[in-house]
Each structure stands twice: as C-alpha cells, then as structure tokens.
Amino acid sequence: MLQPGLMMDRPLLVSAILEHAAAQFGAAQIVSRETHGPVFRYTYAECAARARRLANALHGLGLATGSAVGSIAWNNHRHLEAYYAVSGSGMVMHTINPRLHPEQLIYVINHADDRVLLFDATFAPLIAGIAALCPGVEAWICLSDSAHMPEVRGIGNLLCYEELLSPSSEQFEWPEFDERTAAALCYTSGTTGDPKGSLYSHRSLVLNAITICMPGILGLSQREVLLPIVPMFHVNAWCSPYAALIAGAKLVLPGPRLDGAGLHDMMETESVTVSAGVPTVWFGLVQYLEQQQIKLSSVRVIISGGSAMPYALAATLSDRYGIEVRHGWGMTETTAVATLNALDAEQMKLPAEERHAIVTKQGRSVFGVDIKVVDDRGDTLPRDGKSQGELMVRGHWIVSGYFKCATSPLSAGWFPTGDIASIDAHGVMQIKDRVKDLIKTGGEWVSSIDLENVAVAHPAVAFAAVIGVKHPKWQERPLLFIVRKQGRTLQREEIVEFLSTRVARLCVPDEVIFLDSLPVGGTGKVQKAVLREQYGDVFK
Ligand code: AMP
C-alpha cells in the first residue's frame, strides 16, 4: 500500500517569492530604466513594500481575488511590482503585447475581463485609441509619477500610479490559496484567428522559476546580475523576474531602451553577468559593438530563445566577445523555457566550429518537461537525430487547455507544438521549422531556418528571412529577404553564389528581395505573415 509522506503541504505561491526576497536579500538591488529616460534604483525590500501598497490600492479600487489586471508595459520596476501585487493577492496578471493589432488588443482585454489596465506612458496614444472599446476596464493606470503623466484624451478614469500608491499602506497580508490557482495570463501572438490565452498557475510559475535558477540554465545566485531583455509583456519575460528574486540576483530592467547602445550602456554600468533575449536583440547589440569597436566586460552568459540561434551569431558572440551562448526553446504555452542547450564538459573541449554548431540546436528538455516527436499518425519517431516530426511536450508548466476554450488542444496528454523537430540519441532536440513555415518545393521539404542561418553568415548580411511562396511549377519556392549591414553592398548574384556553395541546389532561392528592415513583432520575431501578405504573389 502506498503511504503518504509526512511533509508539510505548503502552497507554491508567487507572493512567497517576494517575501523571501525581501527577508533574505532585502538589500539586493533592482535597477530600472524609467520610460522617460533616467535610471531608478532601489532594493528588494523597497520593491516588496511598494508591491504591498499596490495590492492595497487595487483592493481599494474594488478588485478582489480572481479579478484580472492587464498591463501594457516595458521591463521596469513598476511592472515588476505589479507582477507580485496582482498575482500575490490572488488576482490574474494579464500581460499584453503592445504590438498586437489594435483589434486584437481590444479582443484580449475584453476576453480576459480586465478590470484595471496598467500602461507605460509610451503607450498612451494606443490606450486613447482603444479605451472606448474596452467597457469592462474601470481604471486605466499610467505607470508614472505625476510629473511625467502623458496626456490621454477621452479617458475619464485615468489614474497616476504613484498618486495611487502614495496614500496606501505597506502592510498587506498576502492571502494563502491553492497553488493551482491562476496567477498570470498571456495570449499567443496568433497570426491566424483570435489569440488564445495561456493561463499560468502559481505552481507552474514558481516551479519554472526555481528550475531556471539552476547553474546549467540561467545560473542565478546573489553573485549574478541579470538583465532580462525578453519583454515582461510576453511569457513573463521567461519567468526571469521571479527567478532573480528567488536567487537574490541583482535585477537590471532596461525599460524601453532596447537598442545596442542602450543595452551596452546598461550592461557595462551595472556589471551585468547574465542576459536573456531573442536573436534580434543580439544582432542589434553585436552590430553596435562592431561599429563602435568595443567589447562587453562583464557579460558571461546569454540565454537566447524565441527563434533559432544562427551559427554565425553564436560564433561571433563566443569567439569575438567571449560570451557563452545558451540556446533555449519554449512558447507561450510552455510558460517559459522547456528545452535548453548548454554545452557539457565533453562538448566544451571540442573545436570552436563544432561547439557553435551544437549551440544552434535547441537542446535537451529541462527537468519537469518531457518531449517527443511524432509522425502524421501520432506514432513516436526514433531519437536518431534524423527523423523529423511534430514536437510534442508535456510537463508541470505546459498548458492543459486555453483560457475560456472548451476544446482541449492536447493529444493523449501531450501538447502538439506546431514545430517540426528531430531529437538525437542524447536527447538533444533541433527545431527544423514551424509546420506552417516549412517550404515544399518540387516534392522536397526545405527548412526556412536552415536557409536563414546560412544567409546571415555572409559578412554583408545583417538580417535574413525566408518564406515559401506559391510557384506554378515547383508548388512553392523559397523567397529570401536580406537586410544589408550598414555601409555594405551586396548584390543578388553574390548572395545566391554564397548560398549555392553551402546548401542543396533545390534550396537556393531564385529571388532575393533587399529591404531596409524586416517586419518585427513585439516579441522580436520576424513577422513572416506580413512578408507573405506583401510578397506571396511574386511568382504568379
Ligand atoms: P511564442 O508563443 O510567440 O513565444 O512562439 C513560440 C514559437 O517560437 C515556437 O513554437 C517556435 O516556433 C518558436 N521558437 C521559440 N524558441 C525557438 C528557438 N530557440 N528556435 C526556433 N524557434 C523557436
């Protein structure tokens, strides 16, 4: 007979992270770039006190457990306070990607039943445009002091965050409830159909945050300085705002300054050791470092995820700047990191080219997540590094359903990711493409990710994107978009020649379109749907 263990059953709650941080690492620093420019500094203890004041203020506005609070905000200290105050008091923190189409913004705010919406001054024009169509929102709170309040026309219930906080008490008793209670909500960026909501539980957030502190993932401790570039408005900044406080690491929040110069400045001034973001930001940072002929003196490790890490970028970061690149994979539906590639002791001894090639793969699943790839019939494919199929995941922080959606997305207990991948004998997973981004040309499958990775290895290429475009003879052909590096020239023939020597003939694009920039969404990913809409007919 199974015997119950005799251990206390304490719930895993977000509020416990904050109070742990305030009590154990009260003097640890949070540094935050304000939306209007200057840098703000305070301690974990001060952050906790202000989060309690916000919790009191939200109750004062009539909100109760279960109420949803939306946010459209940068990575900054007020957003951090909201993360803890809202979830900690049993409400749902609904982070919203400002780059969603206004119609989708209105849809998610209404669908989530947001009763209060927190926003940064940057987004005041956006708010002015949508407020009238969000009748359920009782108060629009600008994350600002009174001196920097923007003018937002046509909103009656506009409040100033600092004015709301100042009369509130910093004593607040965080309620205790079941750890399976909803803590946060994030909608997919849905390029087709309505966005779908992933509703994270306290348990899933806390377990993920503890996991990513591990040495082989973010490697956080009181000695580290973490700069999350990945936005707090999408997938909880990969749970890094929770992880930093669990570990006692100094937390540096970049606000709206996400360009190479802004990031370099913050990294150097605050002695950042670990950072996390999408490849687009690393490209921007590397370009700035190259232009200025400067280096980074303290950054040791970066976690890159959200889209594939190209070989050339991994090589530059490692060889030229001495930074260890760890490549992770996850999605809105997986709370944050689900797989991660960090080199093991044997791999560290390999020649540089082999190490960089390994890093382009998305890695092993972290403890708490299981992965497999399946064929069209749902049968599990061998872990041979070659067999490709749809990636399926399950685990403690993987969605079991979508918010207010009756149909289950699961297939026999696994979540189908829509990504095509292979897994090798060591458990290392490699994403080949999104199902919808794979290109079928002349009966063969071509990976857009593989082509992009080769194209960005050309010294004159800053960014590259590949989409499949309908073709009368070949069914589909790859179409390549290139953004040249500043001051560099590059002709179609040169890049085609470059690709011809590196990929199969069938994969070499016939057409190359040079652009000044690629359409990039709020999460830093290239919006291939926009490219398809504009260029989908070039071969007709
Ligand atoms: P989102 O839900 O917006 O965060 O997007 C999740 C999707 O981004 C995944 O299903 C993948 O298609 C893609 N993605 C995330 N991380 C990676 C990665 N490391 N390499 C390639 N694609 C990735």
XYZ file of C-alpha atoms and ligand atoms in Angstrom:
563
model
C 0.000 0.000 0.000
C 1.266 3.490 -0.813
C 1.988 5.608 2.229
C 1.532 9.380 2.260
C 4.750 11.254 3.033
C 4.864 13.223 6.241
C 5.889 16.580 4.882
C 4.098 19.895 5.185
C 1.913 20.794 2.250
C 2.732 24.475 1.725
C 1.439 26.045 -1.494
C 3.926 27.340 -4.075
C 2.807 30.974 -4.379
C 4.258 33.989 -6.191
C 3.875 36.115 -3.029
C 6.256 33.743 -1.213
C 8.992 34.639 -3.717
C 8.625 38.342 -2.965
C 8.601 37.941 0.810
C 11.527 35.516 0.655
C 13.459 38.068 -1.399
C 12.606 40.938 0.970
C 13.543 38.929 4.065
C 16.677 37.159 2.790
C 18.089 39.561 0.216
C 16.440 42.806 1.318
C 19.428 44.908 0.249
C 19.796 43.319 -3.203
C 19.359 45.892 -5.942
C 16.836 46.465 -8.669
C 17.907 48.948 -11.321
C 15.276 50.125 -13.749
C 15.298 52.449 -16.751
C 12.338 54.812 -16.449
C 10.188 55.296 -19.518
C 11.211 58.985 -19.641
C 14.922 58.137 -19.558
C 16.698 58.222 -16.185
C 17.709 55.169 -14.180
C 15.899 54.351 -10.940
C 17.432 52.207 -8.164
C 16.031 50.574 -5.094
C 16.204 47.343 -3.110
C 14.214 44.145 -2.950
C 12.843 45.227 0.444
C 11.616 48.515 -1.026
C 10.124 46.707 -4.009
C 8.202 44.372 -1.680
C 6.882 47.318 0.349
C 5.635 49.024 -2.797
C 4.083 45.799 -4.115
C 2.107 45.543 -0.860
C 0.998 49.146 -1.288
C -0.166 48.370 -4.795
C -2.072 45.320 -3.525
C -3.862 47.602 -1.032
C -4.542 50.169 -3.744
C -6.043 47.554 -6.076
C -8.325 46.350 -3.304
C -9.240 49.986 -2.723
C -10.382 50.149 -6.341
C -12.810 47.320 -5.609
C -10.812 44.461 -7.111
C -10.906 41.074 -5.411
C -9.331 37.646 -5.816
C -9.920 36.355 -9.312
C -10.063 39.837 -10.917
C -7.883 40.304 -13.974
C -5.449 43.215 -14.249
C -3.952 43.944 -17.663
C -0.563 45.517 -18.337
C 0.937 47.050 -21.459
C 4.373 47.940 -20.207
C 8.149 47.713 -20.596
C 10.514 45.855 -18.307
C 10.622 48.279 -15.395
C 10.271 48.379 -11.611
C 6.591 49.355 -11.585
C 5.720 46.471 -13.881
C 7.689 44.200 -11.540
C 5.721 45.464 -8.532
C 2.513 44.709 -10.430
C 3.703 41.164 -11.219
C 3.875 40.460 -7.486
C 0.991 42.602 -6.199
C -1.560 41.271 -8.682
C -0.708 37.557 -8.615
C 0.229 37.676 -4.927
C -3.202 38.923 -3.946
C -4.940 36.159 -5.904
C -5.704 38.250 -8.994
C -4.632 37.422 -12.534
C -1.772 39.401 -14.086
C -2.621 39.683 -17.771
C 0.449 40.876 -19.645
C -0.310 42.258 -23.082
C 1.955 42.598 -26.086
C 1.658 46.243 -27.256
C 2.429 45.264 -30.839
C -0.730 43.201 -31.203
C -3.043 44.664 -33.792
C -5.412 47.166 -32.019
C -8.349 44.869 -32.808
C -6.538 42.018 -31.073
C -5.638 44.268 -28.130
C -9.306 45.071 -27.659
C -10.183 41.410 -28.070
C -7.732 40.171 -25.401
C -8.603 42.909 -22.881
C -12.318 42.124 -23.196
C -11.824 38.366 -23.372
C -9.706 38.405 -20.205
C -12.254 40.647 -18.419
C -9.517 43.057 -17.378
C -10.927 45.414 -14.763
C -7.862 47.606 -14.485
C -5.203 48.271 -17.076
C -1.652 49.373 -16.228
C 0.289 51.030 -19.032
C 3.520 52.879 -19.678
C 3.394 56.460 -20.936
C 4.832 55.277 -24.282
C 1.549 53.524 -24.966
C -0.739 56.457 -24.129
C -1.727 57.017 -27.802
C -2.522 53.318 -28.112
C -4.693 53.439 -24.993
C -6.500 56.531 -26.244
C -7.394 54.608 -29.396
C -8.804 51.518 -27.694
C -10.200 52.630 -24.305
C -13.716 53.337 -25.541
C -13.937 49.805 -26.920
C -12.960 48.168 -23.614
C -16.018 48.936 -21.457
C -15.048 46.459 -18.720
C -11.914 48.409 -17.764
C -12.813 50.524 -14.726
C -9.449 52.286 -14.380
C -6.526 52.979 -16.713
C -3.423 53.436 -14.559
C -0.349 55.042 -16.072
C 2.878 53.619 -14.602
C 4.283 57.057 -13.899
C 4.703 59.791 -11.328
C 2.532 62.883 -11.603
C 5.310 64.920 -13.247
C 5.500 62.571 -16.251
C 1.866 61.751 -16.830
C 1.060 61.786 -20.538
C -1.982 63.453 -21.938
C -4.522 60.768 -22.788
C -7.548 62.259 -24.440
C -11.013 60.904 -23.942
C -10.374 58.702 -20.891
C -12.370 59.622 -17.808
C -10.945 57.012 -15.455
C -7.240 57.756 -15.873
C -5.099 57.341 -12.734
C -1.461 58.007 -11.899
C 0.392 55.009 -10.419
C 2.464 56.970 -7.916
C -0.530 59.006 -6.758
C -2.441 55.774 -6.244
C 0.396 54.236 -4.229
C 1.310 57.161 -2.001
C -1.624 57.006 0.465
C -1.644 53.177 0.560
C -0.293 51.215 3.494
C 2.747 48.994 3.003
C 1.229 46.392 5.329
C -0.592 43.701 3.432
C -1.267 40.104 4.366
C -0.842 38.016 1.218
C -3.692 35.505 1.062
C -2.949 31.790 1.007
C -4.743 29.617 -1.514
C -4.284 26.550 -3.679
C -1.082 26.721 -5.718
C -3.064 25.631 -8.792
C -4.863 29.000 -8.756
C -4.385 31.179 -11.835
C -1.614 33.759 -11.399
C -0.951 35.158 -14.858
C -2.365 35.174 -18.349
C -0.651 35.648 -21.697
C -2.206 35.363 -25.129
C -0.449 33.845 -28.127
C 0.529 36.339 -30.790
C -1.912 34.470 -33.107
C -1.259 35.335 -36.724
C -4.413 33.486 -37.750
C -7.657 33.563 -35.798
C -8.159 35.073 -32.373
C -5.272 34.995 -29.879
C -5.540 32.165 -27.361
C -4.866 32.611 -23.646
C -2.354 30.572 -21.638
C -3.393 30.779 -18.000
C -0.391 30.138 -15.767
C -0.852 28.797 -12.246
C 1.219 29.885 -9.245
C 2.626 26.384 -9.149
C 3.774 26.479 -12.783
C 5.448 29.887 -12.395
C 7.241 29.025 -9.159
C 8.433 25.626 -10.385
C 9.693 27.100 -13.632
C 11.406 29.989 -11.835
C 13.217 27.645 -9.424
C 14.285 25.462 -12.343
C 15.785 28.254 -14.417
C 17.991 29.358 -11.498
C 19.999 26.132 -11.976
C 23.675 26.529 -12.926
C 23.096 24.937 -16.337
C 20.256 27.316 -17.219
C 20.380 30.961 -16.051
C 22.793 30.062 -13.258
C 21.464 32.677 -10.841
C 22.734 33.470 -7.342
C 23.399 36.552 -5.189
C 26.636 36.993 -7.159
C 24.943 37.394 -10.526
C 23.491 40.439 -12.233
C 20.593 39.595 -14.544
C 19.355 41.768 -17.401
C 16.183 40.324 -18.942
C 15.741 41.878 -22.367
C 12.953 39.446 -23.195
C 9.820 41.503 -22.557
C 7.745 41.240 -19.405
C 4.704 41.661 -21.677
C 5.261 38.253 -23.280
C 5.551 34.909 -21.489
C 6.513 36.571 -18.182
C 9.958 37.508 -19.516
C 10.627 33.750 -19.421
C 9.954 33.851 -15.653
C 13.231 35.708 -15.045
C 11.556 38.363 -12.817
C 10.607 35.544 -10.450
C 13.889 33.657 -10.735
C 16.035 36.704 -9.883
C 14.189 37.213 -6.609
C 14.369 33.524 -5.684
C 18.144 33.584 -6.142
C 18.848 37.072 -4.785
C 20.484 38.236 -8.018
C 20.699 41.947 -8.847
C 17.985 42.656 -11.393
C 18.517 45.204 -14.165
C 15.437 46.237 -16.144
C 16.120 48.049 -19.425
C 12.803 49.893 -19.860
C 12.203 50.988 -23.442
C 15.935 51.263 -24.385
C 16.474 48.008 -26.284
C 18.879 49.287 -28.943
C 22.538 48.233 -28.979
C 23.791 51.471 -27.372
C 21.188 51.390 -24.584
C 21.852 47.751 -23.763
C 25.621 48.146 -23.861
C 25.410 51.130 -21.514
C 23.216 49.261 -19.005
C 25.358 46.114 -19.195
C 28.588 47.989 -18.539
C 27.307 50.419 -15.895
C 25.575 47.704 -13.872
C 28.171 44.936 -14.437
C 25.585 42.582 -15.917
C 26.719 38.941 -15.955
C 23.691 37.125 -17.430
C 21.188 38.316 -20.002
C 18.251 36.792 -21.861
C 16.620 37.732 -25.144
C 15.777 36.843 -28.729
C 18.367 36.680 -31.545
C 17.162 40.011 -32.976
C 18.449 41.875 -29.912
C 21.796 40.035 -30.023
C 22.147 41.004 -33.691
C 21.475 44.633 -32.742
C 23.937 44.501 -29.870
C 26.692 42.844 -31.935
C 26.224 45.364 -34.731
C 26.664 48.208 -32.217
C 29.762 46.604 -30.686
C 31.247 46.131 -34.162
C 30.527 49.706 -35.238
C 31.981 51.157 -32.036
C 34.858 48.660 -31.867
C 34.074 47.949 -28.223
C 33.515 44.879 -26.054
C 31.449 43.823 -23.072
C 33.442 43.488 -19.871
C 31.131 41.572 -17.533
C 28.553 39.573 -19.524
C 29.430 35.868 -19.233
C 26.314 34.068 -20.402
C 23.383 34.880 -22.618
C 20.235 32.833 -22.984
C 18.844 33.122 -26.482
C 15.414 31.839 -27.435
C 12.186 32.723 -29.173
C 13.631 31.965 -32.592
C 16.585 29.989 -33.874
C 20.150 30.962 -32.972
C 22.120 31.225 -36.232
C 25.597 29.681 -36.313
C 27.245 32.956 -37.341
C 25.751 34.830 -34.389
C 26.719 32.108 -31.894
C 30.253 32.128 -33.302
C 30.607 35.926 -33.102
C 29.290 36.139 -29.538
C 31.542 33.347 -28.406
C 34.766 33.924 -30.374
C 34.848 37.709 -30.536
C 33.154 38.617 -27.270
C 33.881 35.579 -25.086
C 30.216 35.086 -24.179
C 28.745 31.639 -23.587
C 25.541 31.263 -25.597
C 22.815 29.002 -24.223
C 20.019 28.348 -26.644
C 16.542 27.676 -25.320
C 13.193 26.780 -26.816
C 9.748 27.495 -25.450
C 6.436 29.029 -26.351
C 3.600 30.966 -24.743
C 2.008 27.623 -23.949
C 5.106 26.322 -22.117
C 5.296 29.196 -19.542
C 8.951 29.718 -20.443
C 11.967 27.546 -21.110
C 11.147 23.930 -21.997
C 14.423 22.860 -23.616
C 17.891 24.312 -23.319
C 21.226 23.748 -24.963
C 24.172 24.407 -22.704
C 27.418 22.652 -23.586
C 28.506 19.801 -21.318
C 32.088 19.179 -20.137
C 32.993 16.991 -23.133
C 31.456 19.389 -25.657
C 33.405 22.289 -24.132
C 36.604 20.570 -25.291
C 35.509 20.435 -28.945
C 36.925 22.776 -31.618
C 35.092 26.106 -31.800
C 33.219 25.288 -35.049
C 31.781 22.113 -33.582
C 30.744 23.891 -30.385
C 28.933 26.633 -32.290
C 27.159 24.059 -34.462
C 25.870 22.302 -31.343
C 24.601 25.583 -29.909
C 22.360 26.150 -32.935
C 20.247 23.213 -31.696
C 17.557 23.795 -29.106
C 18.858 21.246 -26.604
C 17.588 18.840 -24.004
C 14.315 19.184 -22.165
C 14.778 20.606 -18.681
C 13.628 18.571 -15.681
C 9.852 18.836 -15.450
C 9.267 18.713 -19.213
C 9.080 15.635 -21.478
C 9.468 15.881 -25.256
C 8.936 13.573 -28.222
C 8.482 13.896 -31.983
C 5.680 12.104 -33.779
C 4.759 11.317 -37.389
C 1.466 12.187 -39.110
C -0.245 9.223 -37.465
C 0.914 10.276 -33.997
C 3.481 7.470 -33.701
C 6.650 8.354 -31.807
C 9.695 8.701 -34.066
C 13.131 7.346 -33.138
C 15.650 9.555 -31.352
C 18.170 9.313 -34.180
C 18.743 12.991 -34.930
C 17.287 12.494 -38.415
C 13.620 11.551 -38.135
C 11.547 14.721 -38.246
C 8.040 15.141 -36.958
C 5.843 17.360 -34.832
C 7.304 18.180 -31.440
C 5.026 17.198 -28.536
C 5.552 18.361 -24.940
C 4.111 17.696 -21.520
C 5.101 18.818 -18.062
C 4.485 20.910 -14.963
C 4.361 24.212 -16.820
C 2.745 23.243 -20.121
C -0.852 24.348 -20.820
C -3.610 21.791 -20.399
C -6.133 23.992 -22.223
C -6.717 27.555 -23.377
C -8.492 30.207 -21.297
C -12.294 30.078 -21.794
C -11.948 27.499 -24.550
C -13.931 24.294 -24.278
C -11.924 22.156 -26.686
C -8.700 20.635 -25.426
C -5.571 21.192 -27.508
C -3.990 18.030 -26.066
C -3.435 14.780 -27.879
C -3.322 11.815 -25.460
C -1.980 14.088 -22.708
C 0.670 15.808 -24.853
C 0.626 19.360 -26.230
C 1.245 19.500 -30.002
C 3.571 22.452 -30.548
C 3.207 23.018 -34.293
C 7.014 22.886 -34.545
C 8.817 20.311 -36.666
C 11.840 18.866 -34.880
C 14.209 15.950 -34.524
C 15.696 14.517 -31.320
C 19.042 12.715 -31.262
C 20.221 9.780 -29.166
C 21.442 12.162 -26.434
C 18.018 13.775 -26.182
C 19.130 16.949 -27.996
C 16.210 18.483 -29.873
C 16.542 20.563 -33.025
C 13.740 22.677 -34.412
C 13.549 22.439 -38.189
C 10.706 24.895 -38.692
C 7.190 25.848 -37.766
C 4.824 23.467 -39.550
C 3.474 26.447 -41.491
C 6.927 27.835 -42.375
C 8.339 24.653 -43.903
C 8.650 25.031 -47.663
C 7.730 22.209 -50.030
C 9.474 22.631 -53.341
C 9.458 20.004 -56.090
C 8.304 17.443 -53.540
C 11.186 18.168 -51.104
C 10.965 19.884 -47.741
C 13.177 22.920 -47.185
C 13.690 24.489 -43.760
C 13.424 28.273 -43.760
C 15.504 28.351 -40.551
C 18.406 26.473 -42.197
C 18.450 28.917 -45.113
C 18.295 31.977 -42.875
C 21.155 30.651 -40.769
C 23.362 30.259 -43.828
C 22.411 33.662 -45.257
C 23.295 35.578 -42.064
C 26.749 34.014 -42.172
C 27.543 36.280 -45.167
C 29.636 39.195 -43.850
C 27.440 41.834 -45.538
C 24.143 40.472 -44.177
C 22.614 41.981 -41.048
C 19.286 40.102 -41.063
C 17.716 37.445 -43.282
C 14.275 35.858 -43.540
C 12.929 33.156 -45.819
C 9.320 32.366 -46.682
C 7.754 29.830 -49.017
C 5.913 31.390 -51.949
C 3.479 29.672 -54.322
C 5.123 28.706 -57.604
C 3.372 27.484 -60.779
C 5.958 24.763 -61.486
C 7.574 23.891 -58.148
C 4.490 24.221 -55.938
C 6.485 26.505 -53.619
C 9.859 28.217 -53.805
C 11.876 29.857 -51.042
C 11.981 33.645 -51.217
C 14.876 35.310 -49.412
C 14.768 38.743 -47.769
C 18.022 40.433 -46.866
C 18.837 43.498 -44.792
C 22.397 44.562 -45.554
C 24.774 45.661 -42.808
C 25.199 49.424 -42.667
C 27.638 50.671 -45.307
C 27.934 47.261 -47.024
C 26.987 46.471 -50.598
C 25.621 43.121 -51.655
C 24.045 42.069 -54.939
C 21.598 39.272 -55.611
C 24.201 37.245 -57.546
C 26.700 37.377 -54.666
C 24.324 36.023 -52.044
C 22.938 33.391 -54.440
C 26.505 32.286 -55.197
C 27.283 32.215 -51.448
C 24.241 30.036 -50.755
C 24.917 27.740 -53.747
C 28.165 26.566 -52.202
C 26.533 25.858 -48.847
C 23.051 24.398 -49.393
C 21.474 21.903 -51.807
C 20.678 23.367 -55.240
C 16.985 22.924 -54.742
C 17.098 25.154 -51.642
C 18.850 28.117 -53.253
C 16.267 30.888 -53.645
C 15.708 32.198 -57.170
C 14.618 35.586 -55.898
C 16.191 37.837 -53.301
C 14.483 40.952 -52.021
C 16.593 43.598 -50.287
C 14.811 45.544 -47.549
C 15.823 48.338 -45.155
C 14.376 46.372 -42.256
C 12.331 43.256 -41.604
C 8.872 43.487 -40.039
C 9.486 42.520 -36.403
C 6.723 41.939 -33.843
C 6.687 42.935 -30.191
C 8.453 39.765 -29.144
C 11.361 40.448 -31.508
C 10.433 37.760 -34.012
C 10.235 38.373 -37.738
C 6.585 38.577 -38.800
C 6.576 36.142 -41.694
C 2.817 36.578 -42.102
C 3.429 40.228 -43.061
C 6.058 39.181 -45.634
C 3.714 36.512 -47.033
C 0.921 39.031 -47.369
C 3.116 41.507 -49.239
C 5.232 39.174 -51.356
C 3.173 35.977 -51.578
C 2.406 36.567 -55.261
C 5.868 37.242 -56.699
C 5.958 34.044 -58.775
C 2.416 34.241 -60.108
P 5.616 32.326 -28.857
O 4.494 31.526 -28.335
O 5.187 33.609 -29.509
O 6.646 32.566 -27.812
O 6.288 31.495 -30.026
C 6.679 30.177 -29.832
C 7.327 29.665 -31.086
O 8.559 30.349 -31.327
C 7.720 28.209 -31.021
O 6.640 27.358 -31.269
C 8.787 28.139 -32.102
O 8.223 28.053 -33.390
C 9.466 29.479 -31.975
N 10.680 29.325 -31.158
C 10.838 29.574 -29.854
N 12.112 29.348 -29.476
C 12.767 28.926 -30.584
C 14.119 28.518 -30.851
N 15.052 28.526 -29.917
N 14.417 28.134 -32.114
C 13.485 28.131 -33.100
N 12.206 28.519 -32.907
C 11.851 28.908 -31.662
